[in-house]
XYZ file of N, CA, C and O in Angstrom:
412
model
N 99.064 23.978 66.049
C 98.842 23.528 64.688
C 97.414 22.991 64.586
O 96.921 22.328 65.499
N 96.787 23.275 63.511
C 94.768 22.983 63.345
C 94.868 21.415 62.691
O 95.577 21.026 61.763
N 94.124 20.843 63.322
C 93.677 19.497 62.637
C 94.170 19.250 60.911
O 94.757 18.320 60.357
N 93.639 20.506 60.429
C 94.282 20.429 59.068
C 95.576 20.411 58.784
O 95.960 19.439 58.133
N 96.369 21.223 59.092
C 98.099 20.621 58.894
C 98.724 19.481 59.711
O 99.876 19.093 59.520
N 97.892 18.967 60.634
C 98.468 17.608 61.029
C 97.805 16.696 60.210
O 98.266 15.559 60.109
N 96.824 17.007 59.627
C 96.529 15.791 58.350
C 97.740 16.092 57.468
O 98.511 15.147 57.304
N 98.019 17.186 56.906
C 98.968 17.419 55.451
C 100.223 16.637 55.871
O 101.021 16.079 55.118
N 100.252 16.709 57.423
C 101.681 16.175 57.619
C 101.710 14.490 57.624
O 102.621 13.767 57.222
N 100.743 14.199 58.064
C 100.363 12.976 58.156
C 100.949 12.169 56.858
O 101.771 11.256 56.778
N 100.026 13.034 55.660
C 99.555 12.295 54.481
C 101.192 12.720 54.122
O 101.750 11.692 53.740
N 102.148 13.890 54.115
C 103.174 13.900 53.681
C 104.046 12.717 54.024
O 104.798 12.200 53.197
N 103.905 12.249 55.448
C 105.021 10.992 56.390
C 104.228 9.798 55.569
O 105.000 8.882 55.854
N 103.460 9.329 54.943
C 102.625 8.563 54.355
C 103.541 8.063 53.446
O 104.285 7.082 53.419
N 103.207 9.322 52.447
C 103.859 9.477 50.844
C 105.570 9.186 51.250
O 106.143 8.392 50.503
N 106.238 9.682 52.184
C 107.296 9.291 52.002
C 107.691 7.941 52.654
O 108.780 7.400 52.464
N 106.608 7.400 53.515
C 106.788 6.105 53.367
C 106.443 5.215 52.489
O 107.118 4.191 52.381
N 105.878 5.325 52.088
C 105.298 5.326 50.558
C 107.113 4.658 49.651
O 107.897 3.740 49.411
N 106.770 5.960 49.539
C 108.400 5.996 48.330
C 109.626 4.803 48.981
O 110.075 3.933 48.234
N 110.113 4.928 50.606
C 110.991 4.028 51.131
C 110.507 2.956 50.714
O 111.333 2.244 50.142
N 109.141 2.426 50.798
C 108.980 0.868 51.116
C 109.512 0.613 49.730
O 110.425 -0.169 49.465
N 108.549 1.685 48.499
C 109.575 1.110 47.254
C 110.824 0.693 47.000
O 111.238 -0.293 46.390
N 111.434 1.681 47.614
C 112.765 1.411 47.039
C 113.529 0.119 48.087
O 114.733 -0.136 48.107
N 112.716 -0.396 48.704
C 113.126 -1.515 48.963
C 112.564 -2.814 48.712
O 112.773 -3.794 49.426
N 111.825 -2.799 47.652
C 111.528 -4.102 47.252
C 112.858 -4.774 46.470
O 113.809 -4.026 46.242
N 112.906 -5.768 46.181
C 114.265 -6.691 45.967
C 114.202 -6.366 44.306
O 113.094 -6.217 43.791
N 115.201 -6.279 43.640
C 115.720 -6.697 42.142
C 114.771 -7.625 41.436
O 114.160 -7.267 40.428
N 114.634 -8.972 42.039
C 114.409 -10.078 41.529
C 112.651 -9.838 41.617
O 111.819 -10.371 40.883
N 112.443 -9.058 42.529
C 111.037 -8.991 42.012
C 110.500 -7.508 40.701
O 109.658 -7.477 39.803
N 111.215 -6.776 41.081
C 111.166 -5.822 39.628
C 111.394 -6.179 38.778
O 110.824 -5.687 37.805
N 112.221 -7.100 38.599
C 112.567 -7.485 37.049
C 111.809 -8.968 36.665
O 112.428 -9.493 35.739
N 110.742 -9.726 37.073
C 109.648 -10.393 37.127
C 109.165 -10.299 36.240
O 108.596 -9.207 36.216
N 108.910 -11.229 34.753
C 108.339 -10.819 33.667
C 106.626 -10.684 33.783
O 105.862 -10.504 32.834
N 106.231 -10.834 35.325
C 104.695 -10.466 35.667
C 104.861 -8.959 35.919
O 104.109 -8.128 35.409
N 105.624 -8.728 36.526
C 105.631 -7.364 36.856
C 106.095 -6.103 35.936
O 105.789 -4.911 35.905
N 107.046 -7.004 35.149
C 107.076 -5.479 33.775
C 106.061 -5.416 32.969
O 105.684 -4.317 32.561
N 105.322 -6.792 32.526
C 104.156 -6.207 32.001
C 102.946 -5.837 32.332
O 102.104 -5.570 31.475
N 102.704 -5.775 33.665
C 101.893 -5.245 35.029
C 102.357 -3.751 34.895
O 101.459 -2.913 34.812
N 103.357 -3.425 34.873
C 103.929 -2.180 35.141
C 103.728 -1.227 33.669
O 103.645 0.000 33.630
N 103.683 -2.086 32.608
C 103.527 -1.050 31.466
C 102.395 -0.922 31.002
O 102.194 -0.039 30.168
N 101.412 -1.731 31.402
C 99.651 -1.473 31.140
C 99.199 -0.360 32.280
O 98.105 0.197 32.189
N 100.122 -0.077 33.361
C 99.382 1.099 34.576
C 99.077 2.574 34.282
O 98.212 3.302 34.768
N 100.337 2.907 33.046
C 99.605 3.936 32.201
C 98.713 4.256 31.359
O 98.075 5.302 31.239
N 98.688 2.892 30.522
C 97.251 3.155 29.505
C 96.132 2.914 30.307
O 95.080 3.396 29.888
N 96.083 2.104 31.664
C 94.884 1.896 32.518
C 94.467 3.419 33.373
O 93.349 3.533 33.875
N 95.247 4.268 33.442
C 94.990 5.171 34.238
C 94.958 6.185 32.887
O 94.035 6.997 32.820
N 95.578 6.156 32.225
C 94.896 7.485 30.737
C 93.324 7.454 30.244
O 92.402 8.244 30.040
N 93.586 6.124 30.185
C 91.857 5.129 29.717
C 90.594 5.872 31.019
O 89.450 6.274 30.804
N 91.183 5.836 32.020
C 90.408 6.451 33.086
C 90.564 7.881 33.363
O 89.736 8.440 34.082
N 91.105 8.235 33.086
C 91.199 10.177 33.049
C 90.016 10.880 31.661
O 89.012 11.592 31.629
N 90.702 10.314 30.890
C 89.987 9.957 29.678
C 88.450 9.893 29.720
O 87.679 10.716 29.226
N 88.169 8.885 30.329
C 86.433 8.322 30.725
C 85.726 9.591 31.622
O 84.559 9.968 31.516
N 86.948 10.232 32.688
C 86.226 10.483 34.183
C 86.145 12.182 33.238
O 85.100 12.817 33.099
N 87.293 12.550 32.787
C 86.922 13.848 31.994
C 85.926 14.206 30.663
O 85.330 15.178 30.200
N 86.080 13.200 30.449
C 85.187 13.134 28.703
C 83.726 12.817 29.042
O 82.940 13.350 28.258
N 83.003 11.870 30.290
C 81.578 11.810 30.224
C 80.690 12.036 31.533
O 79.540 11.732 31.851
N 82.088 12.925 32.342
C 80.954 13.057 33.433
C 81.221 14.528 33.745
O 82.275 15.063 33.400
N 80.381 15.093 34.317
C 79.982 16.867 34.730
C 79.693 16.261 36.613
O 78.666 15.692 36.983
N 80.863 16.583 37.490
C 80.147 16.327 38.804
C 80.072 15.225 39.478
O 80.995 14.632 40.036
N 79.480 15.076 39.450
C 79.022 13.323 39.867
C 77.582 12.663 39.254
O 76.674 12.182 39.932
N 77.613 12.730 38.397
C 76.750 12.298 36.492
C 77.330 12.156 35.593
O 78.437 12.676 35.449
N 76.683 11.296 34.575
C 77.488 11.186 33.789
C 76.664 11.748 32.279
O 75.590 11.308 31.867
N 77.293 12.556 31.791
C 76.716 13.713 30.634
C 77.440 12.952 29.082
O 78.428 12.222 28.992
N 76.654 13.382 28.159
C 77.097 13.224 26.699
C 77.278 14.518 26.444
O 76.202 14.991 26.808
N 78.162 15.718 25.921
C 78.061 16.744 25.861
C 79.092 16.889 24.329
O 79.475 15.832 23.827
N 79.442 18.073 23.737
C 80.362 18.371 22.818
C 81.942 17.615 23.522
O 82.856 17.212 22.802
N 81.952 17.576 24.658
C 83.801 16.711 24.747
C 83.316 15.071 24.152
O 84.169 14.225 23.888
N 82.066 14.856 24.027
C 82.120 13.485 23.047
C 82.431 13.393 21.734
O 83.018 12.400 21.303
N 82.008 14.607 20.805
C 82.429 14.705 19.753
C 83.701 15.408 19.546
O 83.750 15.947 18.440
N 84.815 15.575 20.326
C 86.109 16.254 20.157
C 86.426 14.518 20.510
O 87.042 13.779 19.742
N 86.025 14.228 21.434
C 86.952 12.271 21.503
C 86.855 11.282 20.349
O 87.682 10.400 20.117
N 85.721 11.539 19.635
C 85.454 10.837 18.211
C 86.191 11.399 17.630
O 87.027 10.666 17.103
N 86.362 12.870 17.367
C 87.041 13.570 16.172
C 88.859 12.643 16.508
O 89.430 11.922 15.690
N 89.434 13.045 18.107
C 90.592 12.921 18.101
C 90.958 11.439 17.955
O 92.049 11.017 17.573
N 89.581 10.494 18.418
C 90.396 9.227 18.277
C 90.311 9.129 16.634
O 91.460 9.217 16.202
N 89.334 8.974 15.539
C 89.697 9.434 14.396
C 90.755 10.003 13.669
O 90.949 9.762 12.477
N 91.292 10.587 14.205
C 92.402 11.251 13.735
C 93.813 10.377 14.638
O 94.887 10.469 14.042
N 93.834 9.839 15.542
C 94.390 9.123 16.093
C 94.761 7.828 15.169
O 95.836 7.634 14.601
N 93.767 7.107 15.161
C 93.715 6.113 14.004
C 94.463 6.175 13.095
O 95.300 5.313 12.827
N 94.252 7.329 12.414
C 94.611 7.475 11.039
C 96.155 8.243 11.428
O 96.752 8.893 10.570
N 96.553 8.114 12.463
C 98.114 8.655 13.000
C 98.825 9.795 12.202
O 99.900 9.963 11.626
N 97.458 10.624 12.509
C 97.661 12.232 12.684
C 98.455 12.453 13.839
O 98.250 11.847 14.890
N 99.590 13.518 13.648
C 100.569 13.916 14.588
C 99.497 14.812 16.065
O 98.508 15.539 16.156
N 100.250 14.317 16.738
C 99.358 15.285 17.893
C 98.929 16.305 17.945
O 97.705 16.419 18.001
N 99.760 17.446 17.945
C 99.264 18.561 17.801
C 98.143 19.188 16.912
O 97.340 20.020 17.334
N 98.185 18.529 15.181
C 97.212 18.956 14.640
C 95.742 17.965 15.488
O 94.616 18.401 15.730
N 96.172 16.872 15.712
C 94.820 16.032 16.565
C 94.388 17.129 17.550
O 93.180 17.356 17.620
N 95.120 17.745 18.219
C 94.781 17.984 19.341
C 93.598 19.504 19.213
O 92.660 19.721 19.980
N 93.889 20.106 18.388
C 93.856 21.088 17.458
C 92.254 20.907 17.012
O 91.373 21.353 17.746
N 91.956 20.266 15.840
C 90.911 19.536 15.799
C 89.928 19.052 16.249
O 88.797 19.293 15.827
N 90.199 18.292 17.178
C 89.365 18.024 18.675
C 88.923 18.918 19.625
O 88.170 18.428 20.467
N 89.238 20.372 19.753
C 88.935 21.180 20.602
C 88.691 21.787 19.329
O 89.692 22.470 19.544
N 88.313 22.179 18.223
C 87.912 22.952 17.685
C 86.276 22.347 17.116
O 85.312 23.089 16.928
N 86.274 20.611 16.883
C 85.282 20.605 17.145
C 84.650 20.551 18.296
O 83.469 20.893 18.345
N 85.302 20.126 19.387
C 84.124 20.523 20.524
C 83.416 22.020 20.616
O 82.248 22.202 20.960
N 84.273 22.962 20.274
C 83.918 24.379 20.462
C 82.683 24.589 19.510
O 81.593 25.074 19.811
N 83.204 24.001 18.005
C 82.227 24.411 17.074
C 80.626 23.746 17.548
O 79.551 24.340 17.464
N 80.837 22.508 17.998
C 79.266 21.730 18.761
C 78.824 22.434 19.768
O 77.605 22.606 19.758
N 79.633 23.082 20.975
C 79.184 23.639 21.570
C 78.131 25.502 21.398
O 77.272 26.069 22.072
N 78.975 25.846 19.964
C 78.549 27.421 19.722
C 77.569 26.806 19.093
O 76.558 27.437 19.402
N 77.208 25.731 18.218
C 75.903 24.867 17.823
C 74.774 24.928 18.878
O 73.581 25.001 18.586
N 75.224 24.895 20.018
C 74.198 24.504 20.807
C 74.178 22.898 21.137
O 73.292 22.262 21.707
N 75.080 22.566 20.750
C 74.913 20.955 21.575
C 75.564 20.873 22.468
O 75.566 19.840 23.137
């Protein structure tokens, strides 16, 4: 077996220790009114960052390009609690249109 699948296996025995240790933390600490609301900000903290890492950087730089003006358009339309799909719609149609612009 090559160095490389004893890493995959590695990182697999990891992840599933990983998962055990969870499921043994106690009741009384999951249900911790620090920890449910710890636990329900970990998605908007990690969208907020997908968000950032896709929308202003190309690589390892960080670019202003047409996906800035599809994030204005969609949070705009967000705001104003336009259903998703047409948001979504919108937002890639103006990025496209800035981009065949030349920006």
């Amino acid at each position: 077996m090559s160095e490389l699948w004893w890493g995959v296996l590695m990182v697999a025995i990891g992840c599933y220790g990983l998962k055990l240790l969870g499921l043994s933390v106690p009741e009384r600490v999951l249900e911790h009114p620090l920890t449910v609301r710890a636990a329900a900000f970990i998605p908007v903290g990690l969208l907020a960052a997908l968000v950032v890492v896709q929308g202003f950087t190309d690589g390892s730089r960080v670019v202003v390009d047409a996906r800035l003006a599809g994030l204005v358009v969609a949070a705009f339309l967000l705001w104003r609690k336009v259903p998703f799909l047409p948001m979504l719609i919108a937002a890639a149609a103006t990025a496209a249109l800035v981009r065949a612009l030349g920006g």
